[in-house]
Coordinates of N, CA and C in Angstrom, one line a residue:
X1 N -17.3 -23.8 11.9 CA -17.0 -22.6 10.8 C -17.9 -22.3 9.9
X2 N -17.5 -20.8 9.6 CA -18.6 -20.1 9.0 C -17.4 -19.4 7.7
X3 N -17.6 -18.7 6.8 CA -16.9 -18.2 6.1 C -16.3 -16.4 6.1
X4 N -15.9 -16.1 5.7 CA -15.9 -14.3 6.0 C -15.9 -13.7 4.1
X5 N -16.1 -12.1 4.1 CA -16.2 -11.7 2.8 C -14.3 -10.8 2.8
X6 N -13.9 -11.8 1.6 CA -12.4 -11.1 2.0 C -12.4 -10.2 0.5
X7 N -13.1 -10.7 -0.6 CA -13.3 -8.5 -1.6 C -15.5 -9.1 -2.2
X8 N -15.2 -7.7 -2.2 CA -16.0 -8.0 -3.1 C -15.7 -7.0 -4.6
X9 N -16.6 -7.5 -5.3 CA -15.6 -8.1 -6.7 C -16.5 -7.6 -7.7
X10 N -15.7 -6.6 -8.1 CA -16.8 -5.6 -9.5 C -16.2 -6.3 -11.1
X11 N -16.8 -6.2 -11.7 CA -16.6 -6.3 -13.1 C -16.6 -4.9 -14.1
X12 N -15.1 -4.7 -14.9 CA -15.3 -3.4 -15.4 C -14.2 -3.5 -16.6
X13 N -14.6 -2.3 -17.3 CA -13.8 -2.5 -18.9 C -12.1 -2.0 -18.5
X14 N -11.9 -1.5 -17.6 CA -10.5 -0.9 -16.9 C -10.5 -1.1 -15.3
X15 N -9.9 -2.3 -14.7 CA -9.9 -2.3 -13.5 C -9.5 -1.4 -12.6
X16 N -8.1 -1.0 -13.4 CA -7.0 0.3 -12.6 C -7.6 1.9 -12.2
X17 N -8.6 1.9 -13.6 CA -8.8 3.0 -13.7 C -10.2 3.0 -12.9
X18 N -10.9 2.3 -13.0 CA -12.0 2.1 -12.0 C -12.0 2.2 -10.5
X19 N -10.6 1.2 -10.3 CA -9.9 1.0 -8.4 C -9.7 2.9 -8.4
X20 N -8.8 3.2 -9.0 CA -8.3 4.9 -9.3 C -9.8 5.5 -8.1
X21 N -10.8 5.2 -8.5 CA -12.3 6.4 -8.7 C -12.1 6.5 -7.7
X22 N -12.8 4.4 -7.2 CA -13.1 4.1 -6.5 C -12.5 4.2 -4.5
X23 N -10.8 4.1 -5.2 CA -10.2 4.4 -4.1 C -10.2 6.4 -4.0
X24 N -10.2 7.0 -4.2 CA -10.8 8.5 -4.4 C -11.8 8.5 -3.5
X25 N -12.8 7.6 -3.5 CA -14.7 8.0 -2.9 C -14.2 7.2 -1.6
X26 N -13.5 6.7 -1.6 CA -13.4 5.8 0.5 C -11.6 6.3 0.8
X27 N -11.3 7.2 0.1 CA -10.2 8.1 0.8 C -9.4 6.5 1.0
X28 N -9.6 6.0 0.1 CA -8.0 4.5 0.5 C -7.5 4.7 -0.5
X29 N -6.6 3.4 -0.9 CA -5.9 3.6 -2.0 C -5.8 2.3 -2.4
X30 N -5.5 1.9 -3.7 CA -4.9 0.8 -5.3 C -3.9 0.3 -4.1
X31 N -4.0 -0.7 -4.5 CA -2.3 -1.6 -3.7 C -1.5 -1.0 -4.8
X32 N -0.6 -1.3 -3.7 CA 1.3 -1.2 -4.4 C 1.7 -1.8 -5.5
X33 N 0.3 -3.3 -5.4 CA 0.8 -4.6 -6.3 C 0.1 -3.6 -7.5
X34 N -0.9 -3.6 -7.7 CA -1.3 -3.0 -8.9 C -1.2 -1.9 -9.5
X35 N -0.9 -2.4 -11.2 CA -0.6 -0.9 -12.3 C -1.8 -0.9 -13.5
X36 N -1.1 0.6 -14.1 CA -2.6 0.5 -15.1 C -2.1 -0.5 -15.8
X37 N -3.4 -1.1 -16.9 CA -2.8 -1.9 -17.7 C -3.1 -3.3 -16.8
X38 N -3.3 -3.5 -15.2 CA -3.3 -4.8 -15.1 C -4.8 -5.0 -15.7
X39 N -5.2 -6.7 -15.1 CA -6.5 -6.9 -15.5 C -7.4 -6.9 -14.2
X40 N -6.1 -6.7 -12.6 CA -6.9 -6.9 -11.4 C -6.7 -5.5 -11.0
X41 N -7.7 -5.2 -10.4 CA -6.9 -4.1 -9.4 C -7.8 -4.2 -7.9
X42 N -7.1 -4.0 -6.9 CA -7.6 -4.0 -5.5 C -8.1 -2.5 -4.7
X43 N -8.7 -2.1 -4.1 CA -8.3 -1.0 -3.0 C -9.1 -2.1 -1.3
X44 N -8.3 -1.3 -1.1 CA -8.3 -1.9 0.2 C -8.8 -0.9 1.0
X45 N -9.6 -1.6 2.0 CA -11.0 -0.6 2.5 C -10.4 -1.8 4.0
X46 N -11.5 -1.0 5.3 CA -10.9 -1.7 6.7 C -12.5 -2.9 6.2
X47 N -12.4 -4.1 6.8 CA -13.0 -5.3 6.4 C -13.1 -6.1 5.1
X48 N -13.3 -6.0 3.7 CA -13.4 -6.6 3.2 C -13.0 -5.6 2.1
X49 N -11.7 -6.1 1.4 CA -11.7 -5.0 -0.2 C -12.4 -5.0 -1.3
X50 N -12.4 -4.2 -2.1 CA -13.0 -4.3 -3.3 C -12.2 -4.7 -4.8
X51 N -12.0 -5.6 -5.7 CA -11.7 -5.8 -6.3 C -12.4 -5.8 -7.3
X52 N -11.4 -4.7 -8.2 CA -12.2 -4.7 -9.9 C -11.2 -5.7 -10.2
X53 N -12.3 -6.2 -11.8 CA -11.3 -7.0 -12.7 C -11.8 -6.6 -14.3
X54 N -11.2 -6.6 -14.9 CA -11.1 -6.4 -16.0 C -12.2 -7.3 -17.3
X55 N -13.8 -7.3 -17.5 CA -14.2 -7.9 -18.5 C -14.0 -7.8 -19.9
X56 N -14.7 -8.6 -20.3 CA -14.6 -8.0 -22.2 C -15.7 -7.6 -22.1
X57 N -16.7 -7.8 -21.8 CA -18.6 -7.9 -21.7 C -18.5 -6.3 -20.7
X58 N -19.4 -5.3 -21.6 CA -19.6 -4.3 -21.0 C -20.7 -4.5 -20.0
X59 N -21.2 -3.3 -19.1 CA -22.2 -3.3 -18.0 C -24.0 -3.1 -18.9
X60 N -24.8 -4.1 -18.8 CA -26.1 -4.3 -19.5 C -27.3 -3.8 -18.8
X61 N -27.4 -4.5 -17.8 CA -28.6 -4.1 -16.8 C -28.2 -3.7 -15.2
X62 N -28.7 -3.1 -14.8 CA -28.6 -2.8 -13.8 C -28.7 -3.2 -12.7
X63 N -27.0 -3.0 -11.8 CA -26.8 -4.4 -10.8 C -27.5 -4.7 -9.9
X64 N -27.2 -6.2 -9.4 CA -28.2 -6.9 -8.5 C -27.9 -6.5 -7.1
X65 N -26.5 -6.6 -7.1 CA -25.6 -6.0 -5.9 C -25.3 -4.4 -5.8
X66 N -25.2 -3.9 -4.9 CA -24.8 -2.5 -4.7 C -23.9 -2.0 -3.9
X67 N -23.0 -0.7 -3.3 CA -23.1 -0.4 -2.3 C -23.9 0.9 -1.8
X68 N -23.7 0.4 -0.5 CA -24.7 2.1 -0.2 C -23.3 2.4 1.1
X69 N -22.9 3.9 0.1 CA -21.8 4.9 1.6 C -22.2 5.7 2.3
X70 N -22.1 5.9 3.1 CA -22.6 6.8 4.6 C -21.5 7.8 5.0
X71 N -21.0 9.3 4.8 CA -20.3 9.6 4.5 C -19.7 9.4 6.3
X72 N -18.3 9.6 6.6 CA -18.1 10.1 7.7 C -17.6 11.4 8.5
X73 N -17.7 12.0 7.6 CA -17.1 13.9 7.8 C -17.5 14.3 7.1
X74 N -18.9 14.3 6.7 CA -19.7 15.4 5.8 C -21.3 14.6 5.5
X75 N -21.9 15.8 5.0 CA -23.4 15.6 4.9 C -23.5 15.0 4.2
X76 N -24.5 13.9 3.9 CA -24.9 13.6 2.6 C -24.9 14.5 1.1
X77 N -25.8 15.5 1.8 CA -24.9 16.7 0.3 C -23.9 17.2 -0.5
X78 N -23.2 17.2 0.7 CA -21.9 17.8 0.6 C -21.2 16.4 -0.4
X79 N -21.1 15.3 0.6 CA -20.3 13.6 -0.1 C -20.8 13.6 -1.9
X80 N -22.2 13.6 -1.8 CA -23.1 13.7 -3.5 C -22.0 14.7 -4.0
X81 N -22.0 16.3 -3.8 CA -21.2 16.8 -4.2 C -19.6 17.1 -4.9
X82 N -18.8 15.7 -3.8 CA -17.6 15.8 -3.9 C -17.7 14.0 -4.9
X83 N -18.8 13.7 -5.0 CA -18.8 12.3 -5.2 C -18.6 12.7 -6.9
X84 N -19.1 13.3 -7.6 CA -19.9 14.0 -8.8 C -18.6 14.5 -9.4
X85 N -17.9 15.4 -8.5 CA -16.2 16.2 -8.8 C -15.9 15.0 -9.0
X86 N -16.0 14.3 -8.5 CA -14.6 13.0 -8.8 C -15.3 12.5 -10.4
X87 N -16.1 12.2 -10.5 CA -17.0 12.0 -12.0 C -18.3 10.5 -11.7
X88 N -18.5 10.8 -10.8 CA -20.1 10.2 -10.2 C -20.9 10.5 -11.4
X89 N -22.0 10.3 -11.8 CA -23.0 11.0 -12.5 C -24.6 10.2 -11.4
X90 N -25.0 11.6 -11.3 CA -26.9 11.2 -11.0 C -27.5 10.2 -11.5
X91 N -28.3 9.5 -10.5 CA -29.0 8.2 -11.3 C -30.5 8.4 -10.3
X92 N -30.7 8.9 -9.1 CA -32.0 8.6 -8.6 C -31.7 9.9 -7.6
X93 N -32.6 10.7 -7.5 CA -32.9 11.3 -6.1 C -33.5 11.6 -5.2
X94 N -33.6 10.9 -4.7 CA -34.8 10.3 -3.3 C -34.2 11.1 -2.2
X95 N -34.0 11.9 -2.0 CA -34.2 12.7 -0.9 C -35.3 13.4 -0.4
X96 N -36.1 13.2 0.5 CA -36.7 13.6 0.9 C -37.5 15.1 1.7
X97 N -38.6 16.0 1.7 CA -38.2 17.3 2.2 C -38.2 16.9 3.7
X98 N -38.3 15.8 4.2 CA -38.4 15.9 5.9 C -36.6 15.5 5.9
X99 N -36.0 16.1 5.2 CA -34.2 15.3 4.9 C -33.9 13.9 4.7
X100 N -34.5 13.4 5.0 CA -34.4 11.7 5.0 C -34.3 11.2 3.0
X101 N -33.4 10.0 3.3 CA -34.3 9.7 2.1 C -31.7 9.6 1.8
X102 N -32.2 8.7 0.0 CA -30.8 8.8 0.5 C -30.3 8.9 -1.8
X103 N -29.5 10.0 -2.1 CA -29.1 9.5 -3.1 C -28.3 7.9 -4.3
X104 N -29.0 8.2 -5.6 CA -28.0 7.4 -6.7 C -27.2 8.0 -7.3
X105 N -26.3 7.2 -6.6 CA -24.8 7.7 -8.5 C -24.4 6.6 -8.8
X106 N -23.9 6.4 -10.3 CA -23.3 5.5 -10.9 C -21.6 6.7 -11.1
X107 N -21.0 5.3 -10.7 CA -19.3 5.6 -11.3 C -18.9 5.8 -13.0
X108 N -18.1 6.1 -13.1 CA -17.8 6.0 -14.6 C -18.0 5.4 -15.6
X109 N -17.9 3.6 -14.8 CA -18.5 2.9 -15.6 C -20.0 2.2 -15.8
X110 N -20.6 3.2 -14.8 CA -22.3 3.1 -14.8 C -22.7 2.1 -13.4
X111 N -21.8 2.0 -13.2 CA -22.4 1.1 -11.6 C -23.1 1.3 -10.6
X112 N -23.8 1.8 -10.2 CA -24.8 2.5 -9.4 C -24.2 2.0 -8.1
X113 N -24.4 3.0 -6.9 CA -24.4 3.3 -5.5 C -25.3 4.0 -5.1
X114 N -25.6 3.8 -3.7 CA -26.2 4.6 -3.1 C -25.6 5.8 -2.2
X115 N -26.0 7.0 -1.7 CA -25.1 7.8 -0.8 C -26.6 8.0 0.1
X116 N -26.2 7.5 1.5 CA -27.3 7.9 2.9 C -26.6 8.9 3.5
X117 N -28.0 9.1 4.6 CA -27.6 10.0 5.7 C -26.1 10.1 6.6
X118 N -25.3 10.9 7.3 CA -23.9 10.3 7.9 C -25.0 10.2 9.1
X119 N -24.2 9.6 10.2 CA -24.5 9.2 11.1 C -25.1 10.4 11.9
X120 N -24.6 11.8 12.3 CA -24.9 12.7 12.5 C -26.0 13.2 12.4
X121 N -26.4 13.6 10.9 CA -27.8 13.2 10.2 C -28.8 12.9 10.9
X122 N -28.3 11.2 11.4 CA -29.7 10.2 12.0 C -29.7 10.1 13.3
X123 N -29.0 11.4 13.6 CA -28.6 11.3 15.0 C -28.4 10.3 16.0
X124 N -27.3 9.5 15.2 CA -26.4 8.7 16.5 C -25.1 9.0 16.9

């Protein structure tokens, strides 16, 4: 017997608002069971969903776990532009002159995540 990951859970100050941002990032949707003001909101994704939970404490330190995103239908740089237009902010630019590397962004509540090169940019 083994376990599987059902959800990745992220603390937030407004679960529904943050879930709405991530649903746009992932071209997904917030669960039909969730509404603005709910203490939890689930973004449905293949594999494990992402569950946002409202907590009273604000984010105070660097994330110990973060998501790494790989664009499916655009380049890393195009995806970074799309995500910043959605409200993400640049935390660190780790792109190298040879085209490798990644970009670290933060969601509207300051949770860091990375954008890597697409499979086609990797030659996959």
